[in-house]
Amino acid sequence: MTEPQPKPTKEELSARAARVRLLVFDVDGVLTDGGLYYGDGGELMKRFDVKDGHALVMARLMGLPAALLTARTSTIVEVRGRELGLAAILQGKKEKTPALHDLLTQFSIPPESCAYMGDDLNDLGPMSHVGLSSCPADAVPEVRQEAHFVAQNRGGHGAARELVELCLKASGRWEEAVGLMRRSEKKSGRVG
Ligand SMILES: [Mg+2]
């Protein structure tokens, strides 16, 4: 492993976050707590956080799309991703870095305008490929060491929301996003 990079200063982090035009998330351990609930027929359940969901909807409404990139495959992820209106749901990607590269090409997004959040060793590849790498508070030590931004919250408990907030605040869109969510909540009752 290469020597750990020093963490960016607040200003450097904000500059990286302001450039982000696409958010990419690993699923297990990032949007969930990493628990995999099995029954006789295979995977039964995952637990997602509604506040993370709200944040991803908020980002989408503000023109900041999000995508999922996971090595595993589950109908549950497809259902949740569709519910949140995510831009792409990439599953079964054992090699995450080439999959991320293809995704960025498809969306015409340069790597420096992408943020990635992962929690385990197989996320180090995509993390080193983007302008803003991030992880939940309970990511493995190697990932915490590499990430530009380590969330205060754990995976499946608000870490994803912190990344959304960081990017929207850095680009001066947070207040507008809050106002938008307030209005859309009144209109639809349920958004995330
Ligand atoms: Mg994971």
Short mmCIF file of C-alpha atoms and ligand atoms in Angstrom, two decimals:
data_model
loop_
_atom_site.label_atom_id
_atom_site.label_comp_id
_atom_site.label_asym_id
_atom_site.label_seq_id
_atom_site.Cartn_x
_atom_site.Cartn_y
_atom_site.Cartn_z
CA MET A 1 0.00 0.00 0.00
CA THR A 2 1.18 3.52 -0.75
CA GLU A 3 1.87 6.01 2.02
CA PRO A 4 -1.38 7.53 3.31
CA GLN A 5 -2.12 10.96 1.95
CA PRO A 6 -2.69 13.72 4.49
CA LYS A 7 -6.36 14.67 4.79
CA PRO A 8 -7.35 17.76 2.77
CA THR A 9 -7.94 20.98 4.68
CA LYS A 10 -11.52 22.17 5.06
CA GLU A 11 -11.01 24.55 2.13
CA GLU A 12 -9.50 21.85 -0.08
CA LEU A 13 -12.32 19.47 0.80
CA SER A 14 -14.90 22.12 0.00
CA ALA A 15 -13.24 22.81 -3.36
CA ARG A 16 -13.35 19.11 -4.23
CA ALA A 17 -16.99 18.86 -3.11
CA ALA A 18 -18.02 21.92 -5.13
CA ARG A 19 -16.84 20.23 -8.34
CA VAL A 20 -18.98 17.09 -7.82
CA ARG A 21 -21.63 16.42 -10.48
CA LEU A 22 -22.25 12.72 -9.79
CA LEU A 23 -22.42 10.82 -6.50
CA VAL A 24 -21.62 7.11 -6.53
CA PHE A 25 -22.30 4.88 -3.55
CA ASP A 26 -21.38 1.35 -2.64
CA VAL A 27 -24.44 -0.28 -1.04
CA ASP A 28 -23.64 -2.77 1.74
CA GLY A 29 -22.02 -0.96 4.65
CA VAL A 30 -22.62 2.45 3.07
CA LEU A 31 -26.35 2.79 2.38
CA THR A 32 -26.96 -0.12 4.78
CA ASP A 33 -25.28 -1.11 8.03
CA GLY A 34 -23.75 -4.06 6.19
CA GLY A 35 -26.17 -6.60 7.66
CA LEU A 36 -27.33 -9.26 5.22
CA TYR A 37 -30.51 -11.00 6.33
CA TYR A 38 -30.92 -14.48 4.88
CA GLY A 39 -33.78 -16.95 4.75
CA ASP A 40 -34.06 -20.37 3.11
CA GLY A 41 -34.55 -18.80 -0.30
CA GLY A 42 -31.58 -16.42 -0.10
CA GLU A 43 -31.29 -12.76 0.85
CA LEU A 44 -34.46 -11.47 2.47
CA MET A 45 -33.81 -8.00 3.78
CA LYS A 46 -31.49 -5.03 3.97
CA ARG A 47 -32.02 -1.98 6.14
CA PHE A 48 -31.80 1.46 4.52
CA ASP A 49 -31.97 4.80 6.30
CA VAL A 50 -34.85 7.09 5.40
CA LYS A 51 -32.72 10.20 6.03
CA ASP A 52 -30.16 8.98 3.50
CA GLY A 53 -33.05 8.39 1.11
CA HIS A 54 -34.34 11.93 1.57
CA ALA A 55 -30.87 13.29 0.93
CA LEU A 56 -30.51 11.35 -2.32
CA VAL A 57 -33.88 12.61 -3.51
CA MET A 58 -32.86 16.11 -2.50
CA ALA A 59 -29.63 15.81 -4.47
CA ARG A 60 -31.51 14.58 -7.55
CA LEU A 61 -33.97 17.47 -7.36
CA MET A 62 -31.00 19.84 -7.17
CA GLY A 63 -29.49 18.37 -10.34
CA LEU A 64 -26.91 16.22 -8.55
CA PRO A 65 -27.64 12.62 -9.59
CA ALA A 66 -26.56 9.55 -7.64
CA ALA A 67 -25.72 6.01 -8.67
CA LEU A 68 -25.15 2.70 -6.89
CA LEU A 69 -22.16 0.49 -7.57
CA THR A 70 -22.03 -2.86 -5.80
CA ALA A 71 -20.29 -6.20 -6.24
CA ARG A 72 -23.36 -8.04 -4.97
CA THR A 73 -26.69 -8.52 -6.70
CA SER A 74 -30.05 -8.12 -5.00
CA THR A 75 -33.60 -7.30 -6.04
CA ILE A 76 -33.83 -5.25 -2.84
CA VAL A 77 -31.19 -2.83 -4.12
CA GLU A 78 -32.99 -2.51 -7.45
CA VAL A 79 -36.25 -1.71 -5.67
CA ARG A 80 -34.69 0.88 -3.35
CA GLY A 81 -32.65 2.47 -6.13
CA ARG A 82 -35.70 2.84 -8.36
CA GLU A 83 -37.76 4.21 -5.50
CA LEU A 84 -35.20 6.97 -5.01
CA GLY A 85 -35.00 7.69 -8.75
CA LEU A 86 -31.28 6.99 -8.94
CA ALA A 87 -29.48 7.61 -12.20
CA ALA A 88 -27.87 4.15 -12.38
CA ILE A 89 -27.97 0.94 -10.36
CA LEU A 90 -24.89 -1.14 -11.14
CA GLN A 91 -24.90 -4.55 -9.46
CA GLY A 92 -22.73 -7.64 -9.70
CA LYS A 93 -19.66 -5.51 -10.47
CA LYS A 94 -16.83 -7.53 -8.97
CA GLU A 95 -14.39 -5.15 -10.67
CA LYS A 96 -15.64 -1.81 -9.48
CA THR A 97 -13.03 0.50 -11.01
CA PRO A 98 -13.73 -0.37 -14.68
CA ALA A 99 -17.46 -0.23 -13.94
CA LEU A 100 -17.05 3.25 -12.48
CA HIS A 101 -14.95 4.29 -15.44
CA ASP A 102 -17.70 3.13 -17.84
CA LEU A 103 -20.34 4.94 -15.80
CA LEU A 104 -18.41 8.22 -15.93
CA THR A 105 -17.93 7.83 -19.66
CA GLN A 106 -21.65 7.18 -20.09
CA PHE A 107 -22.55 10.33 -18.15
CA SER A 108 -19.68 12.38 -19.65
CA ILE A 109 -18.44 13.18 -16.15
CA PRO A 110 -14.70 13.68 -15.60
CA PRO A 111 -13.35 11.70 -12.59
CA GLU A 112 -12.63 14.90 -10.67
CA SER A 113 -16.37 15.71 -10.81
CA CYS A 114 -17.35 12.42 -9.20
CA ALA A 115 -17.66 11.58 -5.50
CA TYR A 116 -17.51 7.98 -4.37
CA MET A 117 -18.40 6.54 -0.96
CA GLY A 118 -17.27 3.04 0.00
CA ASP A 119 -16.51 1.13 3.18
CA ASP A 120 -14.26 -1.83 2.36
CA LEU A 121 -11.06 -2.77 0.56
CA ASN A 122 -12.75 -3.36 -2.79
CA ASP A 123 -13.72 0.33 -2.75
CA LEU A 124 -10.11 1.58 -2.69
CA GLY A 125 -9.88 1.28 -6.50
CA PRO A 126 -12.89 3.50 -7.27
CA MET A 127 -11.92 5.86 -4.43
CA SER A 128 -8.53 6.51 -6.01
CA HIS A 129 -10.25 7.20 -9.33
CA VAL A 130 -12.43 10.15 -8.28
CA GLY A 131 -12.07 13.78 -7.20
CA LEU A 132 -13.76 13.23 -3.84
CA SER A 133 -13.41 9.92 -2.02
CA SER A 134 -15.41 9.33 1.13
CA CYS A 135 -16.45 6.66 3.60
CA PRO A 136 -18.72 6.08 6.59
CA ALA A 137 -17.29 6.37 10.11
CA ASP A 138 -17.21 2.58 10.45
CA ALA A 139 -15.39 1.83 7.18
CA VAL A 140 -12.32 -0.42 7.46
CA PRO A 141 -9.14 1.42 8.58
CA GLU A 142 -7.45 1.30 5.15
CA VAL A 143 -10.47 3.04 3.60
CA ARG A 144 -10.70 5.64 6.37
CA GLN A 145 -7.03 6.37 5.81
CA GLU A 146 -7.44 6.92 2.07
CA ALA A 147 -10.72 8.87 2.06
CA HIS A 148 -10.70 12.63 1.56
CA PHE A 149 -13.83 12.75 3.71
CA VAL A 150 -14.72 10.43 6.60
CA ALA A 151 -18.36 10.87 7.64
CA GLN A 152 -19.21 11.13 11.32
CA ASN A 153 -22.09 8.73 10.88
CA ARG A 154 -21.93 5.01 10.19
CA GLY A 155 -23.03 3.18 7.08
CA GLY A 156 -26.82 2.92 6.91
CA HIS A 157 -27.07 5.59 9.59
CA GLY A 158 -26.66 8.89 7.76
CA ALA A 159 -23.17 8.68 6.24
CA ALA A 160 -24.53 9.07 2.70
CA ARG A 161 -26.52 12.10 3.75
CA GLU A 162 -23.35 13.77 5.01
CA LEU A 163 -21.77 13.45 1.58
CA VAL A 164 -24.83 14.96 -0.10
CA GLU A 165 -24.83 17.81 2.41
CA LEU A 166 -21.11 18.43 1.93
CA CYS A 167 -21.50 18.69 -1.85
CA LEU A 168 -24.63 20.84 -1.81
CA LYS A 169 -23.18 23.18 0.81
CA ALA A 170 -19.85 23.48 -0.99
CA SER A 171 -21.63 24.46 -4.20
CA GLY A 172 -23.89 26.95 -2.37
CA ARG A 173 -27.06 24.93 -3.03
CA TRP A 174 -27.93 23.68 0.44
CA GLU A 175 -30.41 26.37 1.46
CA GLU A 176 -32.20 26.08 -1.86
CA ALA A 177 -32.32 22.29 -1.44
CA VAL A 178 -33.87 22.58 2.02
CA GLY A 179 -36.51 24.99 0.69
CA LEU A 180 -37.24 22.67 -2.23
CA MET A 181 -37.69 19.66 0.04
CA ARG A 182 -39.94 21.64 2.33
CA ARG A 183 -42.19 22.53 -0.59
CA SER A 184 -42.17 19.05 -2.17
CA GLU A 185 -42.92 17.45 1.20
CA LYS A 186 -46.00 19.62 1.50
CA LYS A 187 -47.09 18.66 -2.01
CA SER A 188 -46.49 14.89 -2.06
CA GLY A 189 -46.32 14.00 1.61
CA ARG A 190 -43.61 11.40 0.97
CA VAL A 191 -40.38 11.80 -0.92
CA GLY A 192 -37.72 9.47 0.36
MG MG B 1 -19.51 -2.26 1.15
#
